[in-house]
Short mmCIF file of C-alpha atoms in Angstrom, two decimals:
data_model
loop_
_atom_site.label_atom_id
_atom_site.label_comp_id
_atom_site.label_asym_id
_atom_site.label_seq_id
_atom_site.Cartn_x
_atom_site.Cartn_y
_atom_site.Cartn_z
CA UNK T 29 0.12 -0.48 -0.23
CA UNK T 30 1.73 3.47 -1.34
CA UNK T 31 1.54 5.86 1.82
CA UNK T 32 -0.97 8.32 0.08
CA UNK T 33 -3.12 5.40 -0.22
CA UNK T 34 -2.36 4.56 3.45
CA UNK T 35 -3.09 8.59 4.19
CA UNK T 36 -6.41 8.71 2.34
CA UNK T 37 -7.47 5.50 4.34
CA UNK T 38 -6.32 6.58 8.15
CA UNK T 39 -6.24 10.44 7.79
CA UNK T 40 -9.37 11.20 5.74
CA UNK T 41 -11.82 9.38 7.60
CA UNK T 42 -11.52 12.10 10.02
CA UNK T 43 -12.12 14.96 7.88
CA UNK T 44 -15.90 15.62 9.26
CA UNK T 45 -14.14 15.91 12.79
CA UNK T 46 -11.63 18.20 11.55
CA UNK T 47 -14.32 20.56 9.68
CA UNK T 48 -16.24 20.42 12.85
CA UNK T 49 -13.38 21.26 15.44
CA UNK T 50 -12.37 23.83 12.48
CA UNK T 51 -15.79 25.41 11.72
CA UNK T 52 -15.64 25.75 15.80
CA UNK T 53 -12.48 26.64 15.83
CA UNK T 54 -13.17 30.26 13.17
CA UNK T 55 -16.65 30.06 13.03
CA UNK T 56 -16.89 30.31 9.03
CA UNK T 57 -18.10 27.22 6.62
CA UNK T 58 -15.89 28.32 3.89
CA UNK T 59 -13.22 29.27 6.32
CA UNK T 60 -13.61 26.07 7.92
CA UNK T 61 -12.64 24.22 5.08
CA UNK T 62 -9.71 26.37 3.50
CA UNK T 63 -7.94 25.35 7.07
CA UNK T 64 -8.94 22.02 7.01
CA UNK T 65 -7.44 21.62 3.95
CA UNK T 66 -4.35 23.28 4.84
CA UNK T 67 -4.54 20.93 7.71
CA UNK T 68 -4.50 17.51 6.04
CA UNK T 69 -1.82 18.18 3.72
CA UNK T 70 0.40 18.98 5.61
CA UNK T 71 -0.50 15.62 8.02
CA UNK T 72 -0.23 13.91 4.16
CA UNK T 73 3.66 15.65 4.76
CA UNK T 74 4.41 14.67 8.21
CA UNK T 75 2.58 11.77 7.42
CA UNK T 76 6.05 9.48 7.54
CA UNK T 77 6.33 10.75 11.40
CA UNK T 78 2.80 9.18 12.35
CA UNK T 79 2.90 6.58 14.31
CA UNK T 80 0.24 4.21 13.51
CA UNK T 81 -0.84 2.70 16.32
CA UNK T 82 -1.15 6.23 17.80
CA UNK T 83 -4.57 8.18 17.59
CA UNK T 84 -4.50 9.79 14.36
CA UNK T 85 -7.52 11.95 15.29
CA UNK T 86 -5.65 13.69 17.76
CA UNK T 87 -2.53 13.55 15.51
CA UNK T 88 -4.87 15.27 13.25
CA UNK T 89 -6.57 18.12 16.02
CA UNK T 90 -3.44 18.73 16.66
CA UNK T 91 -2.24 19.62 13.15
CA UNK T 92 -5.24 21.45 13.28
CA UNK T 93 -4.65 24.04 16.46
CA UNK T 94 -1.11 24.54 15.19
CA UNK T 95 -1.98 25.58 11.62
CA UNK T 96 -4.58 27.75 12.80
CA UNK T 97 -2.33 29.26 15.34
CA UNK T 98 0.07 30.50 12.90
CA UNK T 99 -3.63 31.64 10.55
CA UNK T 100 -3.10 34.16 13.20
CA UNK T 101 -0.24 35.26 13.91
CA UNK T 102 0.44 35.32 11.02
CA UNK T 103 -2.91 38.32 10.89
CA UNK T 104 -1.03 39.54 13.39
CA UNK T 105 -4.37 39.27 15.23
CA UNK T 106 -3.69 36.32 17.49
CA UNK T 107 -2.65 38.97 20.17
CA UNK T 108 -6.17 39.22 21.74
CA UNK T 109 -6.96 35.59 20.88
CA UNK T 110 -4.36 33.61 21.62
CA UNK T 111 -5.01 32.85 26.13
CA UNK T 112 -1.24 31.26 25.81
CA UNK T 113 -1.05 31.43 29.69
CA UNK T 114 -4.49 31.31 30.58
CA UNK T 115 -3.80 32.33 34.19
CA UNK T 116 -3.61 35.76 32.74
CA UNK T 117 -6.86 35.73 31.66
CA UNK T 118 -9.20 37.56 33.73
CA UNK T 119 -12.36 35.39 33.97
CA UNK T 120 -15.35 36.80 35.67
CA UNK T 121 -17.17 35.32 38.39
CA UNK T 122 -19.38 32.56 38.73
CA UNK T 123 -22.52 33.23 39.98
CA UNK T 124 -22.60 29.24 41.50
CA UNK T 125 -25.42 29.56 43.99
CA UNK T 126 -27.96 29.64 41.19
CA UNK T 127 -28.94 26.76 38.98
CA UNK T 128 -31.25 26.15 35.78
CA UNK T 129 -34.16 24.26 38.09
CA UNK T 130 -34.39 22.09 33.77
CA UNK T 131 -31.70 22.53 32.42
CA UNK T 132 -32.53 20.63 29.36
CA UNK T 133 -35.69 21.85 28.34
CA UNK T 134 -33.21 25.10 29.09
CA UNK T 135 -31.76 24.47 26.96
CA UNK T 136 -34.35 23.20 23.95
CA UNK T 137 -35.48 26.54 23.89
CA UNK T 138 -31.65 27.30 21.77
CA UNK T 139 -30.69 26.74 18.49
CA UNK T 140 -27.98 24.96 17.24
CA UNK T 141 -26.90 28.71 15.31
CA UNK T 142 -27.10 30.55 18.89
CA UNK T 143 -25.83 27.55 21.23
CA UNK T 144 -22.30 27.73 18.52
CA UNK T 145 -21.92 30.80 18.81
CA UNK T 146 -21.76 31.65 22.23
CA UNK T 147 -18.92 28.82 22.15
CA UNK T 148 -17.65 31.01 20.15
CA UNK T 149 -17.81 34.27 22.09
CA UNK T 150 -14.96 32.06 24.69
CA UNK T 151 -10.59 32.89 24.58
CA UNK T 152 -9.19 30.01 22.07
CA UNK T 153 -7.97 27.45 23.42
CA UNK T 154 -11.36 27.70 25.50
CA UNK T 155 -14.03 27.01 23.09
CA UNK T 156 -11.07 23.92 21.53
CA UNK T 157 -10.81 22.31 25.02
CA UNK T 158 -14.54 22.82 25.52
CA UNK T 159 -15.33 20.72 21.46
CA UNK T 160 -13.20 18.51 22.03
CA UNK T 161 -14.54 17.11 25.74
CA UNK T 162 -17.69 17.38 25.18
CA UNK T 163 -18.62 17.07 21.13
CA UNK T 164 -15.57 15.27 20.53
CA UNK T 165 -15.64 13.37 23.20
CA UNK T 166 -11.66 12.88 23.37
CA UNK T 167 -10.09 12.24 27.73
CA UNK T 168 -8.41 14.99 29.09
CA UNK T 169 -5.31 13.09 28.70
CA UNK T 170 -6.02 14.05 24.47
CA UNK T 171 -6.94 17.04 24.85
CA UNK T 172 -3.20 18.63 26.92
CA UNK T 173 -1.19 15.65 24.13
CA UNK T 174 -3.95 18.54 21.69
CA UNK T 175 -3.12 21.33 22.81
CA UNK T 176 0.31 21.38 24.56
CA UNK T 177 -0.98 21.68 27.57
CA UNK T 178 -0.45 19.94 31.27
CA UNK T 179 -3.97 18.20 32.47
CA UNK T 180 -4.89 19.80 34.81
CA UNK T 181 -4.57 22.94 33.02
CA UNK T 182 -6.98 21.14 30.73
CA UNK T 183 -9.43 20.41 33.05
CA UNK T 184 -9.93 24.29 34.67
CA UNK T 185 -9.66 25.06 31.25
CA UNK T 186 -12.84 23.25 30.34
CA UNK T 187 -14.27 23.83 34.50
CA UNK T 188 -14.59 27.69 32.51
CA UNK T 189 -15.22 27.03 29.31
CA UNK T 190 -18.16 25.23 31.18
CA UNK T 191 -19.28 28.68 33.35
CA UNK T 192 -18.26 31.28 30.99
CA UNK T 193 -21.24 29.34 27.81
CA UNK T 194 -23.25 28.92 30.73
CA UNK T 195 -23.17 33.16 31.19
CA UNK T 196 -23.46 33.41 27.82
CA UNK T 197 -27.05 31.75 27.22
CA UNK T 198 -28.26 32.74 30.53
CA UNK T 199 -27.73 35.97 29.59
CA UNK T 200 -29.75 35.40 26.27
CA UNK T 201 -31.84 33.43 28.19
CA UNK T 202 -32.84 36.29 29.77
CA UNK T 203 -33.05 38.41 27.34
CA UNK T 204 -35.60 36.08 26.37
CA UNK T 205 -37.58 36.05 29.31
CA UNK T 206 -36.66 32.33 29.76
CA UNK T 207 -35.89 32.85 33.62
CA UNK T 208 -37.34 30.02 34.39
CA UNK T 209 -35.38 27.58 34.32
CA UNK T 210 -33.54 29.66 37.81
CA UNK T 211 -33.75 27.94 41.44
CA UNK I 8 -21.22 22.15 54.01
CA UNK I 9 -18.16 22.07 51.60
CA UNK I 10 -20.03 21.72 48.01
CA UNK I 11 -17.95 19.69 45.02
CA UNK I 12 -14.72 21.75 43.90
CA UNK I 13 -14.59 22.14 39.56
CA UNK I 14 -12.55 19.84 39.85
CA UNK I 15 -13.93 17.25 41.50
CA UNK I 16 -16.19 18.29 38.87
CA UNK I 17 -14.89 17.71 35.99
CA UNK I 18 -13.83 14.13 36.49
CA UNK I 19 -17.51 12.76 37.05
CA UNK I 20 -18.36 13.90 33.85
CA UNK I 21 -14.63 12.61 32.48
CA UNK I 22 -15.56 9.50 34.03
CA UNK I 23 -19.21 9.45 34.82
CA UNK I 24 -19.01 7.72 38.30
CA UNK I 25 -21.97 9.01 40.23
CA UNK I 26 -21.42 7.78 43.63
CA UNK I 27 -19.49 10.82 45.01
CA UNK I 28 -21.14 10.50 48.16
CA UNK I 29 -21.96 13.84 48.95
CA UNK I 30 -24.31 14.17 45.71
CA UNK I 31 -26.18 12.21 47.21
CA UNK I 32 -27.03 14.69 51.08
CA UNK I 33 -26.32 17.64 48.55
CA UNK I 34 -29.76 19.14 46.38
CA UNK I 35 -26.89 21.88 44.78
CA UNK I 36 -24.26 19.68 43.81
CA UNK I 37 -26.57 16.80 42.32
CA UNK I 38 -28.59 20.32 40.48
CA UNK I 39 -25.48 21.55 39.43
CA UNK I 40 -23.57 18.17 38.33
CA UNK I 41 -26.92 18.01 35.69
CA UNK I 42 -26.67 21.27 34.48
CA UNK I 43 -23.95 20.37 33.42
CA UNK I 44 -25.13 17.13 31.65
CA UNK I 45 -27.27 18.82 29.79
CA UNK I 46 -25.16 21.96 28.87
CA UNK I 47 -22.09 19.44 27.32
CA UNK I 48 -25.00 17.33 25.71
CA UNK I 49 -26.26 20.08 24.21
CA UNK I 50 -23.18 21.79 22.88
CA UNK I 51 -22.82 17.85 21.93
CA UNK I 52 -26.34 17.75 20.14
CA UNK I 53 -25.55 21.60 18.05
CA UNK I 54 -22.83 20.21 16.05
CA UNK I 55 -24.31 16.75 15.10
CA UNK I 56 -25.32 18.51 11.19
CA UNK I 57 -21.98 20.00 11.24
CA UNK I 58 -20.71 18.61 8.39
CA UNK I 59 -17.81 19.44 5.72
CA UNK I 60 -18.87 20.00 2.38
CA UNK I 61 -19.17 16.66 0.27
CA UNK I 62 -16.66 18.22 -2.18
CA UNK I 63 -13.80 18.90 0.25
CA UNK I 64 -12.89 15.11 0.60
CA UNK I 65 -12.41 15.43 -2.99
CA UNK I 66 -10.54 18.58 -2.71
CA UNK I 67 -8.36 17.23 -0.13
CA UNK I 68 -7.30 14.33 -2.48
CA UNK I 69 -7.27 16.24 -5.27
CA UNK I 70 -4.95 18.72 -3.74
CA UNK I 71 -2.46 15.96 -2.45
CA UNK I 72 0.55 16.02 -3.99
CA UNK I 73 0.98 12.41 -6.14
CA UNK I 74 2.59 9.55 -3.33
CA UNK I 75 5.94 12.35 -3.13
CA UNK I 76 7.48 10.13 -0.97
CA UNK I 77 7.49 6.48 -1.87
CA UNK I 78 11.19 5.40 -2.71
CA UNK I 79 11.65 6.78 0.88
CA UNK I 80 8.94 4.34 2.60
CA UNK I 81 10.78 1.61 0.91
CA UNK I 82 14.28 2.30 1.52
CA UNK I 83 13.20 2.44 5.55
CA UNK I 84 11.24 -0.65 4.76
CA UNK I 85 14.20 -2.23 3.98
CA UNK I 86 16.86 -0.47 6.82
CA UNK I 87 14.25 -2.12 9.30
CA UNK I 88 15.29 -5.23 7.13
CA UNK I 89 18.49 -5.45 8.17
CA UNK I 90 17.80 -4.72 11.61
CA UNK I 91 15.63 -7.66 12.07
CA UNK I 92 18.70 -10.16 10.54
CA UNK I 93 21.32 -8.53 11.11
CA UNK I 94 21.11 -8.23 15.19
CA UNK I 95 24.94 -7.47 15.07
CA UNK I 96 24.65 -4.69 12.95
CA UNK I 97 21.76 -3.48 15.51
CA UNK I 98 23.76 -0.26 16.45
CA UNK I 99 25.35 0.43 13.59
CA UNK I 100 22.93 0.69 11.51
CA UNK I 101 20.19 2.02 13.49
CA UNK I 102 22.57 5.13 13.80
CA UNK I 103 22.99 4.73 9.78
CA UNK I 104 18.67 4.35 9.57
CA UNK I 105 17.80 7.16 12.37
CA UNK I 106 20.43 9.97 9.87
CA UNK I 107 18.76 8.74 7.02
CA UNK I 108 15.34 8.38 8.09
CA UNK I 109 15.77 11.25 10.32
CA UNK I 110 17.06 13.74 8.49
CA UNK I 111 14.55 14.13 5.20
CA UNK I 112 12.28 14.60 7.33
CA UNK I 113 13.45 17.20 8.95
CA UNK I 114 13.73 18.51 5.57
CA UNK I 115 10.96 17.71 4.31
CA UNK I 116 9.19 19.68 7.77
CA UNK I 117 10.98 23.24 7.39
CA UNK I 118 10.36 23.32 3.56
CA UNK I 119 7.18 23.98 2.62
CA UNK I 120 5.43 21.86 -0.68
CA UNK I 121 6.42 23.26 -4.03
CA UNK I 122 2.77 22.17 -5.19
CA UNK I 123 1.29 23.16 -2.01
CA UNK I 124 3.72 26.30 -2.50
CA UNK I 125 2.49 26.59 -6.33
CA UNK I 126 -1.47 25.83 -5.80
CA UNK I 127 -1.23 28.87 -3.43
CA UNK I 128 0.26 31.34 -6.24
CA UNK I 129 -1.99 30.53 -8.60
CA UNK I 130 -5.17 31.13 -6.05
CA UNK I 131 -3.59 34.33 -5.49
CA UNK I 132 -2.95 35.40 -8.93
CA UNK I 133 -6.38 34.89 -9.36
CA UNK I 134 -7.95 36.58 -6.36
CA UNK I 135 -5.27 39.90 -7.64
CA UNK I 136 -6.91 38.99 -10.63
CA UNK I 137 -10.18 40.02 -9.17
CA UNK I 138 -9.66 42.41 -6.87
CA UNK I 139 -6.94 44.17 -10.36
CA UNK I 140 -4.77 43.85 -7.94
CA UNK I 141 -1.02 46.10 -9.44
CA UNK I 142 -0.96 46.95 -13.46
CA UNK I 143 -3.86 44.56 -14.10
CA UNK I 144 -4.17 45.23 -17.51
CA UNK I 145 -8.25 46.15 -18.49
CA UNK I 146 -8.94 45.09 -22.09
CA UNK I 147 -12.17 42.79 -23.36
CA UNK I 148 -10.12 43.45 -27.05
CA UNK I 149 -8.56 39.41 -27.50
CA UNK I 150 -6.55 41.74 -29.95
CA UNK I 151 -5.08 44.05 -27.22
CA UNK I 152 -4.34 41.41 -24.71
CA UNK I 153 -2.42 39.31 -27.47
CA UNK I 154 -0.36 42.90 -27.76
CA UNK I 155 0.25 43.43 -24.10
CA UNK I 156 1.30 39.64 -23.70
CA UNK I 157 3.85 40.19 -26.97
CA UNK I 158 5.35 43.53 -25.55
CA UNK I 159 5.41 42.23 -21.46
CA UNK I 160 6.93 38.97 -22.14
CA UNK I 161 7.22 37.67 -25.99
CA UNK I 162 4.30 35.44 -26.46
CA UNK I 163 0.47 34.50 -28.15
CA UNK I 164 -0.93 32.42 -25.40
CA UNK I 165 -4.31 31.40 -26.85
CA UNK I 166 -7.03 33.02 -26.24
CA UNK I 167 -11.14 33.11 -25.71
CA UNK I 168 -12.80 34.24 -29.22
CA UNK I 169 -15.83 36.19 -29.00
CA UNK I 170 -18.56 34.01 -30.84
CA UNK I 171 -16.98 31.15 -27.84
CA UNK I 172 -19.03 33.64 -25.85
CA UNK I 173 -16.74 34.46 -23.04
CA UNK I 174 -15.47 38.08 -22.83
CA UNK I 175 -12.59 39.11 -21.61
CA UNK I 176 -12.37 40.85 -18.51
CA UNK I 177 -8.41 41.69 -18.75
CA UNK I 178 -5.49 41.00 -17.82
CA UNK I 179 -1.80 40.83 -16.44
CA UNK I 180 1.73 39.72 -15.27
CA UNK I 181 2.42 38.05 -12.04
CA UNK I 182 5.05 36.45 -10.66
CA UNK I 183 5.30 33.41 -9.43
CA UNK I 184 7.64 31.37 -7.86
CA UNK I 185 11.14 33.59 -8.84
CA UNK I 186 9.89 34.10 -12.31
CA UNK I 187 6.94 36.33 -13.82
CA UNK I 188 3.61 34.73 -15.91
CA UNK I 189 1.00 36.03 -17.76
CA UNK I 190 -2.35 35.83 -16.75
CA UNK I 191 -6.33 36.46 -17.64
CA UNK I 192 -9.81 36.99 -16.70
CA UNK I 193 -12.42 35.51 -18.15
CA UNK I 194 -16.19 35.97 -17.30
CA UNK I 195 -18.36 33.08 -18.08
CA UNK I 196 -21.72 31.77 -16.90
CA UNK I 197 -20.63 30.48 -13.99
CA UNK I 198 -18.53 33.06 -13.27
CA UNK I 199 -14.56 34.31 -12.64
CA UNK I 200 -12.82 32.65 -13.83
CA UNK I 201 -8.15 33.42 -14.55
CA UNK I 202 -6.07 31.45 -17.08
CA UNK I 203 -2.81 30.96 -15.45
CA UNK I 204 -0.09 30.65 -18.09
CA UNK I 205 3.35 28.62 -17.31
CA UNK I 206 6.01 26.36 -18.01
CA UNK I 207 5.35 24.21 -14.99
CA UNK I 208 4.02 20.87 -15.95
CA UNK I 209 0.82 20.73 -13.52
CA UNK I 210 1.60 17.36 -12.03
CA UNK I 211 4.26 19.32 -10.82
CA UNK I 212 2.09 22.22 -9.95
CA UNK I 213 0.00 19.31 -7.48
CA UNK I 214 -2.80 18.89 -10.46
CA UNK I 215 -2.41 15.91 -10.32
CA UNK I 216 -5.64 14.51 -10.69
CA UNK I 217 -5.45 13.67 -14.87
CA UNK I 218 -9.11 12.56 -15.92
CA UNK I 219 -9.90 13.35 -20.43
CA UNK I 220 -12.10 15.16 -21.47
CA UNK I 221 -13.21 15.26 -24.99
CA UNK I 222 -10.33 13.79 -27.02
CA UNK I 223 -8.23 15.43 -24.11
CA UNK I 224 -6.73 15.13 -21.61
CA UNK I 225 -6.72 17.60 -18.25
CA UNK I 226 -5.24 17.77 -14.61
CA UNK I 227 -7.13 18.42 -11.31
CA UNK I 228 -7.09 20.32 -7.95
CA UNK I 229 -8.91 22.47 -5.64
CA UNK I 230 -6.96 24.67 -2.75
CA UNK I 231 -9.23 27.25 -0.83
CA UNK I 232 -12.04 26.63 -2.41
CA UNK I 233 -11.06 27.62 -6.17
CA UNK I 234 -10.90 24.77 -8.54
CA UNK I 235 -8.03 24.08 -10.91
CA UNK I 236 -8.01 23.23 -13.54
CA UNK I 237 -4.67 22.43 -16.41
CA UNK I 238 -4.54 21.31 -19.84
CA UNK I 239 -0.87 21.83 -21.51
CA UNK I 240 -0.85 23.84 -25.12
CA UNK I 241 2.66 23.27 -26.55
CA UNK I 242 5.21 23.94 -24.33
CA UNK I 243 2.96 25.76 -21.71
CA UNK I 244 0.81 24.47 -19.00
CA UNK I 245 -2.85 26.63 -19.46
CA UNK I 246 -4.57 26.25 -15.37
CA UNK I 247 -7.61 27.83 -15.22
CA UNK I 248 -8.05 28.92 -11.61
CA UNK I 249 -12.03 29.67 -10.26
CA UNK I 250 -15.35 29.08 -8.13
CA UNK I 251 -15.73 27.08 -11.20
CA UNK I 252 -16.40 23.39 -11.48
CA UNK I 253 -13.99 21.10 -13.46
CA UNK I 254 -16.07 20.58 -16.00
CA UNK I 255 -16.89 23.47 -16.75
CA UNK I 256 -12.76 24.83 -16.41
CA UNK I 257 -12.19 21.77 -18.68
CA UNK I 258 -14.46 23.09 -21.80
CA UNK I 259 -13.11 26.16 -21.75
CA UNK I 260 -10.12 24.54 -21.56
CA UNK I 261 -11.08 22.68 -24.68
CA UNK I 262 -12.47 24.68 -26.75
CA UNK I 263 -8.35 26.59 -26.72
CA UNK I 264 -7.70 23.09 -27.26
CA UNK I 265 -9.71 22.92 -30.55
CA UNK I 266 -8.17 25.83 -31.99
CA UNK I 267 -4.78 24.41 -32.21
CA UNK I 268 -6.52 21.70 -34.02
CA UNK I 269 -7.42 24.09 -36.44
CA UNK I 270 -4.50 25.89 -36.94
#
């Protein structure tokens, strides 16, 4: 089997997953398609160094993240969106004393587009971390390798991302008058 | 009563366990856990309908360079065969193998793929043409464009004729891979395309998927939402670039090729 056919068999099976992640990162379908195409070209160039007994999807996600960061840096828009130092970020205090009484019912009020938009409002690495954990079901260890941080950082990022996402949705729910969910 | 920490919640979310004794006695923590789980489930369902465009997989496959390193793969495989059969050479062969394997990989990683760079450059030329940047010669008369190319580059490229129903928008000379190339823009019923005329063969530009259209052979690829189809006319590759189907791009190039046959 040629290198190319092995690549197509092993890596191309993950195009949809990589596309979803790209869409979560950049929020635009066309840009996501370009990002995925560049990611797969880079992956093919480096496929010789890929270990076949490792997680190909995680390997592709790492290349995607690096490609995205490179692109941001080239566009010189990386500054405010690149939370390289998570501790440097400001976090609004989360009102943990209030919880949604019927979270599933409340969340069903939001369209898919609104939920994705709320996710898009998070900082890049929080957004990618929460996406990888909740949507793609990666373990915290895998996400740590993909994003190049410690497992503890993944946990804190996930937690902060969840809290931030919840707050975004809560504020929208209040604007829409769906406040009955709080208890 | 002290409630569960965020780290404990994340562990529960990760492992799926609900055996925390505290949860049995704390309504607030149970509610918070239910909320986190509902949020995670909603986020997952929001992406359930997000999938790549049907042609993205084709675009990716088309843009992959032709198998570039079977020789290297064979070499690696041979080296490991030697190691398996001649144990006494393990250390020396290993060191040599590492040198042979790692050096090309490092060089490869540090060097952008020429094919990818070429396709990016072709798309960039097309985008500059659309924006009519940098000395774009806006002119619809084929004779004027031919004169421009003769003056700037000293050659007469194939140009669509008015009876072909394709309107010329203009032309220009662009930098491409260290040299200069000619390019012209055509309005078609399906959109705008650029024809970039280069001396490189299509396969070396990563436009590597060969196909036949009518009696002619073409090569195609896609990059950054643009399709590319290339045909050889004489010593040149005519690369049609645009957000237009491969089929239609090849149709236009067919017309240029037909003109060649009737010369």
